[in-house]
Short mmCIF file of C-alpha atoms in Angstrom, two decimals:
data_model
loop_
_atom_site.label_atom_id
_atom_site.label_comp_id
_atom_site.label_asym_id
_atom_site.label_seq_id
_atom_site.Cartn_x
_atom_site.Cartn_y
_atom_site.Cartn_z
CA MET A 228 125.36 107.69 88.78
CA MET A 229 123.84 110.55 90.74
CA THR A 230 120.21 111.33 89.98
CA ASN A 231 117.46 113.35 91.56
CA VAL A 232 115.50 111.66 94.33
CA THR A 233 111.94 110.68 93.43
CA ARG A 234 109.22 109.38 95.70
CA GLU A 235 109.10 106.24 93.56
CA PHE A 236 112.79 105.59 94.25
CA VAL A 237 112.48 106.19 97.99
CA GLU A 238 109.35 104.08 98.40
CA GLY A 239 110.82 101.19 96.43
CA LEU A 240 114.16 101.09 98.24
CA PRO A 241 114.22 98.30 100.90
CA LYS A 242 115.11 100.55 103.82
CA VAL A 243 116.55 100.23 107.32
CA GLU A 244 115.13 102.33 110.16
CA LEU A 245 116.66 102.58 113.63
CA HIS A 246 114.59 105.12 115.57
CA VAL A 247 110.92 104.20 115.94
CA HIS A 248 108.85 103.96 119.12
CA VAL A 249 106.36 101.11 119.10
CA GLU A 250 103.98 103.01 121.37
CA ALA A 251 103.79 105.73 118.70
CA CYS A 252 102.59 103.27 116.07
CA ILE A 253 99.02 103.29 117.43
CA SER A 254 96.21 105.10 115.64
CA ALA A 255 93.89 107.61 117.29
CA ASP A 256 90.98 105.29 116.47
CA THR A 257 92.64 102.45 118.40
CA ILE A 258 93.37 104.73 121.33
CA GLU A 259 89.77 105.96 121.44
CA LYS A 260 88.51 102.36 121.28
CA LEU A 261 90.76 101.29 124.17
CA ALA A 262 89.70 104.29 126.24
CA ASP A 263 86.04 103.49 125.61
CA GLU A 264 86.50 99.83 126.59
CA LEU A 265 88.21 100.86 129.83
CA ASN A 266 85.73 103.66 130.53
CA VAL A 267 88.59 106.20 130.58
CA PRO A 268 87.70 109.74 129.39
CA MET A 269 89.70 110.93 126.37
CA ILE A 270 92.39 113.38 127.40
CA ARG A 271 91.37 115.54 124.43
CA PRO A 272 89.19 115.04 121.32
CA LYS A 273 90.47 112.36 118.95
CA SER A 274 90.95 114.91 116.18
CA GLU A 275 93.35 116.87 118.44
CA LEU A 276 95.07 113.95 120.11
CA PHE A 277 98.24 114.12 118.04
CA GLN A 278 98.84 117.87 118.20
CA TYR A 279 101.84 119.05 120.24
CA LYS A 280 103.86 122.21 120.70
CA SER A 281 106.71 120.84 122.83
CA LEU A 282 108.45 117.66 123.88
CA ALA A 283 106.93 117.98 127.36
CA GLU A 284 103.40 118.17 125.92
CA PHE A 285 104.04 115.21 123.63
CA LEU A 286 105.39 113.07 126.48
CA SER A 287 102.43 113.95 128.71
CA ILE A 288 99.88 112.81 126.12
CA TYR A 289 102.06 109.83 125.17
CA GLU A 290 102.09 108.62 128.77
CA TRP A 291 98.31 108.94 128.92
CA TRP A 292 97.61 106.68 125.96
CA VAL A 293 100.31 104.13 126.83
CA ASP A 294 98.53 103.79 130.18
CA LEU A 295 95.66 102.24 128.20
CA LEU A 296 97.87 99.34 127.03
CA ARG A 297 97.07 96.84 129.74
CA SER A 298 97.52 93.31 128.40
CA SER A 299 100.05 91.13 126.63
CA GLU A 300 97.54 90.57 123.85
CA ILE A 301 97.37 94.30 123.14
CA ALA A 302 101.18 94.56 123.21
CA GLU A 303 101.57 91.70 120.75
CA GLN A 304 99.01 93.15 118.36
CA ILE A 305 100.60 96.61 118.51
CA ALA A 306 103.98 95.11 117.58
CA TYR A 307 102.44 93.11 114.73
CA SER A 308 100.65 96.20 113.41
CA ALA A 309 103.83 98.28 113.62
CA ALA A 310 105.77 95.74 111.55
CA ARG A 311 102.98 95.62 108.98
CA GLN A 312 102.90 99.42 108.79
CA LEU A 313 106.68 99.69 108.38
CA HIS A 314 106.55 97.05 105.65
CA ALA A 315 104.00 99.20 103.81
CA ASP A 316 106.54 102.04 103.96
CA GLY A 317 109.20 99.83 102.38
CA ILE A 318 111.12 99.08 105.57
CA ALA A 319 113.02 95.79 105.33
CA TYR A 320 114.63 95.91 108.78
CA ALA A 321 113.87 98.02 111.85
CA GLU A 322 115.02 98.39 115.44
CA ILE A 323 112.17 99.66 117.55
CA PHE A 324 112.13 101.21 121.01
CA THR A 325 109.79 100.45 123.84
CA GLY A 326 109.70 102.22 127.20
CA PRO A 327 108.59 99.70 129.84
CA ARG A 328 108.30 102.51 132.39
CA TYR A 329 105.31 103.93 130.46
CA TRP A 330 103.37 100.65 130.59
CA ALA A 331 102.11 101.21 134.12
CA ASN A 332 99.53 98.44 133.95
CA LEU A 333 101.66 95.66 132.45
CA ASP A 334 104.85 94.26 133.95
CA ASP A 335 107.98 94.70 131.88
CA HIS A 336 108.73 90.99 131.34
CA PRO A 337 105.39 90.00 129.73
CA GLN A 338 105.28 93.33 127.88
CA ILE A 339 108.69 92.84 126.25
CA GLU A 340 108.02 89.18 125.46
CA ALA A 341 104.67 90.05 123.87
CA LEU A 342 106.17 92.75 121.66
CA CYS A 343 108.85 90.32 120.46
CA ARG A 344 106.20 87.68 119.73
CA GLY A 345 104.31 90.22 117.65
CA PHE A 346 107.43 91.10 115.66
CA ALA A 347 108.27 87.44 115.08
CA ARG A 348 104.75 86.61 113.95
CA ALA A 349 104.67 89.62 111.61
CA HIS A 350 107.97 88.65 110.00
CA GLU A 351 106.72 85.10 109.49
CA ASP A 352 103.77 86.65 107.64
CA GLY A 353 106.12 88.55 105.30
CA PHE A 354 106.23 91.95 106.99
CA ALA A 355 109.24 94.01 108.17
CA ASP A 356 111.94 92.22 110.17
CA CYS A 357 111.72 94.11 113.49
CA TYR A 358 113.79 93.91 116.66
CA LEU A 359 113.33 95.49 120.07
CA ILE A 360 115.36 97.96 122.12
CA PRO A 361 113.90 98.33 125.63
CA SER A 362 114.68 101.81 126.89
CA ILE A 363 115.31 102.90 130.46
CA SER A 364 113.71 106.18 131.49
CA ARG A 365 116.13 108.60 133.11
CA GLU A 366 114.18 108.81 136.36
CA GLN A 367 114.37 105.05 136.95
CA SER A 368 116.90 103.46 139.25
CA PRO A 369 120.10 101.81 137.99
CA GLU A 370 119.23 98.76 140.13
CA TRP A 371 115.95 98.26 138.26
CA ALA A 372 117.72 98.79 134.95
CA MET A 373 120.43 96.25 135.78
CA ASP A 374 117.83 93.59 136.61
CA LEU A 375 116.06 94.30 133.33
CA VAL A 376 119.28 93.99 131.29
CA ASP A 377 120.24 90.69 132.92
CA TRP A 378 116.81 89.26 132.11
CA MET A 379 116.11 90.68 128.65
CA VAL A 380 119.35 89.55 127.02
CA ALA A 381 117.85 86.07 126.69
CA VAL A 382 114.69 87.26 124.93
CA ASP A 383 114.65 86.57 121.21
CA ARG A 384 114.56 89.80 119.12
CA VAL A 385 115.92 92.02 121.90
CA VAL A 386 119.10 93.56 120.45
CA GLY A 387 119.95 96.63 122.48
CA LEU A 388 119.47 98.90 125.47
CA GLY A 389 118.21 102.47 125.20
CA LEU A 390 117.83 105.49 127.48
CA ASP A 391 115.18 108.20 127.17
CA GLY A 392 113.38 110.92 129.11
CA ASN A 393 113.22 114.69 129.00
CA GLU A 394 116.66 115.91 130.07
CA GLU A 395 115.44 119.49 130.15
CA VAL A 396 113.29 118.44 133.13
CA LEU A 397 115.28 115.55 134.62
CA GLY A 398 118.80 116.86 134.13
CA ARG A 399 121.84 115.05 132.79
CA THR A 400 121.58 111.56 134.27
CA SER A 401 123.85 109.40 132.12
CA GLU A 402 126.47 108.97 134.85
CA LYS A 403 124.20 106.92 137.11
CA PHE A 404 123.74 104.26 134.41
CA VAL A 405 127.45 103.63 133.72
CA GLU A 406 127.48 100.10 135.17
CA VAL A 407 124.18 99.21 133.49
CA PHE A 408 125.51 100.09 130.05
CA GLU A 409 128.80 98.32 130.76
CA ARG A 410 126.79 95.21 131.62
CA ALA A 411 124.74 95.56 128.41
CA ALA A 412 127.95 95.72 126.37
CA ASP A 413 129.38 92.67 128.15
CA LEU A 414 126.21 90.76 127.25
CA GLY A 415 126.46 91.73 123.59
CA LEU A 416 123.62 94.27 123.51
CA GLY A 417 123.86 97.49 121.53
CA ARG A 418 123.93 100.76 123.47
CA SER A 419 122.00 103.87 122.43
CA ALA A 420 120.51 106.86 124.23
CA HIS A 421 118.31 109.85 123.49
CA CYS A 422 120.74 112.77 123.85
CA GLY A 423 121.10 116.26 122.46
CA GLU A 424 117.42 116.92 121.84
CA SER A 425 115.80 118.56 124.86
CA SER A 426 119.25 119.29 126.26
CA GLY A 427 122.40 120.60 124.62
CA PRO A 428 125.62 119.07 123.34
CA GLY A 429 126.78 118.30 126.87
CA SER A 430 124.34 115.42 127.05
CA VAL A 431 125.84 113.92 123.89
CA ARG A 432 129.29 114.17 125.44
CA ASP A 433 127.92 112.48 128.58
CA GLY A 434 126.56 109.63 126.48
CA LEU A 435 129.91 109.09 124.82
CA GLU A 436 131.98 109.44 127.98
CA PHE A 437 129.84 107.62 130.54
CA LEU A 438 127.74 105.17 128.50
CA ARG A 439 130.19 104.44 125.65
CA LEU A 440 127.30 104.63 123.20
CA ASP A 441 127.38 102.74 119.90
CA ARG A 442 125.05 105.37 118.50
CA VAL A 443 123.22 108.51 119.61
CA ASP A 444 119.47 108.96 119.22
CA HIS A 445 118.67 112.46 117.92
CA GLY A 446 121.96 114.16 118.88
CA VAL A 447 121.08 117.18 116.76
CA ARG A 448 122.20 119.77 119.32
CA ALA A 449 125.74 118.51 118.93
CA ILE A 450 125.83 121.05 116.10
CA GLU A 451 126.20 123.74 118.79
CA ASP A 452 129.69 122.39 119.58
CA PRO A 453 132.01 122.19 116.54
CA GLU A 454 134.57 120.14 118.47
CA LEU A 455 131.89 117.58 119.31
CA VAL A 456 130.78 117.38 115.68
CA ALA A 457 134.40 116.74 114.70
CA ARG A 458 134.62 114.00 117.32
CA LEU A 459 131.43 112.32 116.10
CA ALA A 460 132.83 112.35 112.57
CA GLU A 461 136.26 111.10 113.56
CA GLU A 462 134.92 108.30 115.77
CA LYS A 463 132.15 107.47 113.28
CA VAL A 464 129.38 107.68 115.89
CA PRO A 465 126.01 107.27 114.14
CA LEU A 466 123.14 109.64 114.89
CA THR A 467 119.55 108.46 114.45
CA ILE A 468 118.03 111.79 113.46
CA CYS A 469 114.28 112.38 113.19
CA PRO A 470 113.91 115.70 111.32
CA THR A 471 110.13 116.20 111.25
CA SER A 472 109.78 115.06 114.86
CA ASN A 473 112.23 117.79 115.87
CA VAL A 474 110.13 120.35 113.99
CA ILE A 475 106.87 119.16 115.59
CA ILE A 476 108.18 119.54 119.15
CA GLY A 477 109.47 123.04 118.34
CA LEU A 478 113.19 122.32 118.28
CA HIS A 479 113.56 123.55 114.68
CA LYS A 480 111.35 125.83 112.60
CA SER A 481 111.55 123.59 109.54
CA ILE A 482 113.44 120.61 108.17
CA SER A 483 115.79 122.97 106.32
CA ASP A 484 116.51 124.68 109.65
CA GLY A 485 117.76 121.42 111.16
CA PRO A 486 121.43 120.38 111.20
CA ILE A 487 121.27 116.97 109.50
CA ASP A 488 122.81 118.15 106.21
CA ALA A 489 125.57 120.09 107.94
CA MET A 490 126.45 117.07 110.05
CA TYR A 491 126.34 114.78 107.03
CA LYS A 492 128.70 117.05 105.11
CA ALA A 493 130.97 117.20 108.18
CA GLY A 494 131.39 113.42 107.98
CA VAL A 495 129.06 112.36 110.79
CA PRO A 496 127.29 109.07 109.90
CA VAL A 497 123.75 110.41 110.14
CA THR A 498 120.67 108.25 109.59
CA VAL A 499 117.10 109.29 108.77
CA ASN A 500 114.18 108.05 110.86
CA SER A 501 110.51 108.70 111.59
CA ASP A 502 110.54 108.50 115.43
CA ASP A 503 106.75 108.43 116.00
CA PRO A 504 105.13 107.38 112.72
CA ILE A 505 101.40 107.50 113.45
CA SER A 506 101.33 109.87 116.40
CA MET A 507 103.32 112.45 114.40
CA ASN A 508 102.09 111.42 110.93
CA VAL A 509 105.64 110.82 109.69
CA SER A 510 107.17 108.20 107.42
CA ILE A 511 110.78 107.64 106.45
CA ASN A 512 109.71 108.01 102.81
CA ASP A 513 108.38 111.51 103.48
CA GLU A 514 111.56 112.35 105.39
CA PHE A 515 113.87 111.40 102.53
CA VAL A 516 111.77 113.25 99.97
CA LYS A 517 111.61 116.42 102.07
CA LEU A 518 115.30 116.30 102.94
CA SER A 519 116.27 115.77 99.31
CA GLU A 520 114.20 118.79 98.31
CA ALA A 521 115.63 120.93 101.13
CA PHE A 522 119.29 120.01 100.65
CA ASN A 523 119.51 118.85 97.03
CA TRP A 524 120.35 115.30 98.04
CA THR A 525 120.75 112.81 95.22
CA THR A 526 120.06 109.10 95.10
CA ASP A 527 123.73 108.59 96.00
CA ASP A 528 123.14 110.53 99.23
CA VAL A 529 120.10 108.46 100.11
CA LEU A 530 122.00 105.22 99.50
CA ARG A 531 125.00 106.45 101.49
CA ILE A 532 122.81 107.44 104.44
CA GLN A 533 121.08 104.06 104.29
CA ASP A 534 124.53 102.48 104.35
CA HIS A 535 125.14 104.38 107.59
CA ALA A 536 121.97 102.80 108.98
CA ILE A 537 123.07 99.30 108.03
CA ASP A 538 126.47 99.90 109.63
CA ALA A 539 124.78 101.14 112.82
CA ALA A 540 122.25 98.30 113.10
CA TYR A 541 122.60 95.83 115.97
CA CYS A 542 122.39 92.76 113.76
CA ALA A 543 124.86 90.15 112.59
CA SER A 544 127.21 90.81 109.68
CA GLU A 545 125.37 88.25 107.55
CA LYS A 546 122.10 90.18 107.87
CA LYS A 547 123.89 93.45 107.09
CA ALA A 548 125.37 91.87 103.97
CA ASP A 549 121.92 90.71 102.88
CA LEU A 550 120.43 94.18 103.43
CA ARG A 551 123.22 95.76 101.39
CA GLN A 552 122.72 93.24 98.61
CA ARG A 553 118.99 93.99 98.49
CA GLN A 554 119.67 97.72 98.25
CA ARG A 555 122.32 97.27 95.57
CA LYS A 556 119.98 95.08 93.54
CA PHE A 557 117.26 97.71 93.76
CA ALA A 558 119.69 100.45 92.72
CA ILE A 559 120.85 98.45 89.69
CA LEU A 560 117.25 97.80 88.62
CA ALA A 561 116.60 101.54 89.05
CA GLY A 562 119.42 102.23 86.58
CA LEU A 563 121.87 103.62 89.13
#
């Protein structure tokens, strides 16, 4: 039965989220405290820290505060806090990115292990069940990336490999990581990449052709190429779209100006995500409420889009079945 979407429904639904950056789950208070402890001047006043007009500006400030994360203990606590925060937003399962390249003062191995320990400890304490996707930055070497993949596959709670970086500045770089992503697939890791955000639909095509992506992160500029949209729909390639994030960095004027509804109606398996929860003041609950208001989505639409997220998750079929059962049970209790 189709009904209007209420905040109560969205908040109560045990949700799946696939596009969150752990480094963006840190409060301005925590950042200021770390800066003070390290005697590092704030890059801007705390009240203005999370204000951005472009992706380039966001990444510049993001790199500054991640530079303050200099111990395994801090990494573990950040992961724990992120899982607790997502749980408060009704997230049952999440796959969370980290960019080791941004952690200039902590080696990638202890950093990744610490984040996974934090997620495991949080889940033991009853919070969201979170897993990690280490993400290569586009300016890094394929040799470094290959070494990372071969090592991280054995780390508990690592489920995939990502790729990020501002393509508007760095150019289309997917081709140089072909062998790295082939290796990730051979080892059973999921493959995703940030494409079609700062650059156009060509980067999405590159991700599909060169990296054989299981899913595309953002991907919203695929809408500029109708043939590509048709391909995404036909091949059932999921997009992890972050509507408010795209507005904040100036890609779209408003949520209603974004292409998520058009892609959804074209048959592309879109998913809804927060991207940078604290540093952009976004939650998946807010996203679903705003999108439902903008596009007249019903509870059926929300459940169908969450089903896309479960399909796209890099977890075992048994866990997917459990997540679906939990959502169905909630829907029945909600009278749907």
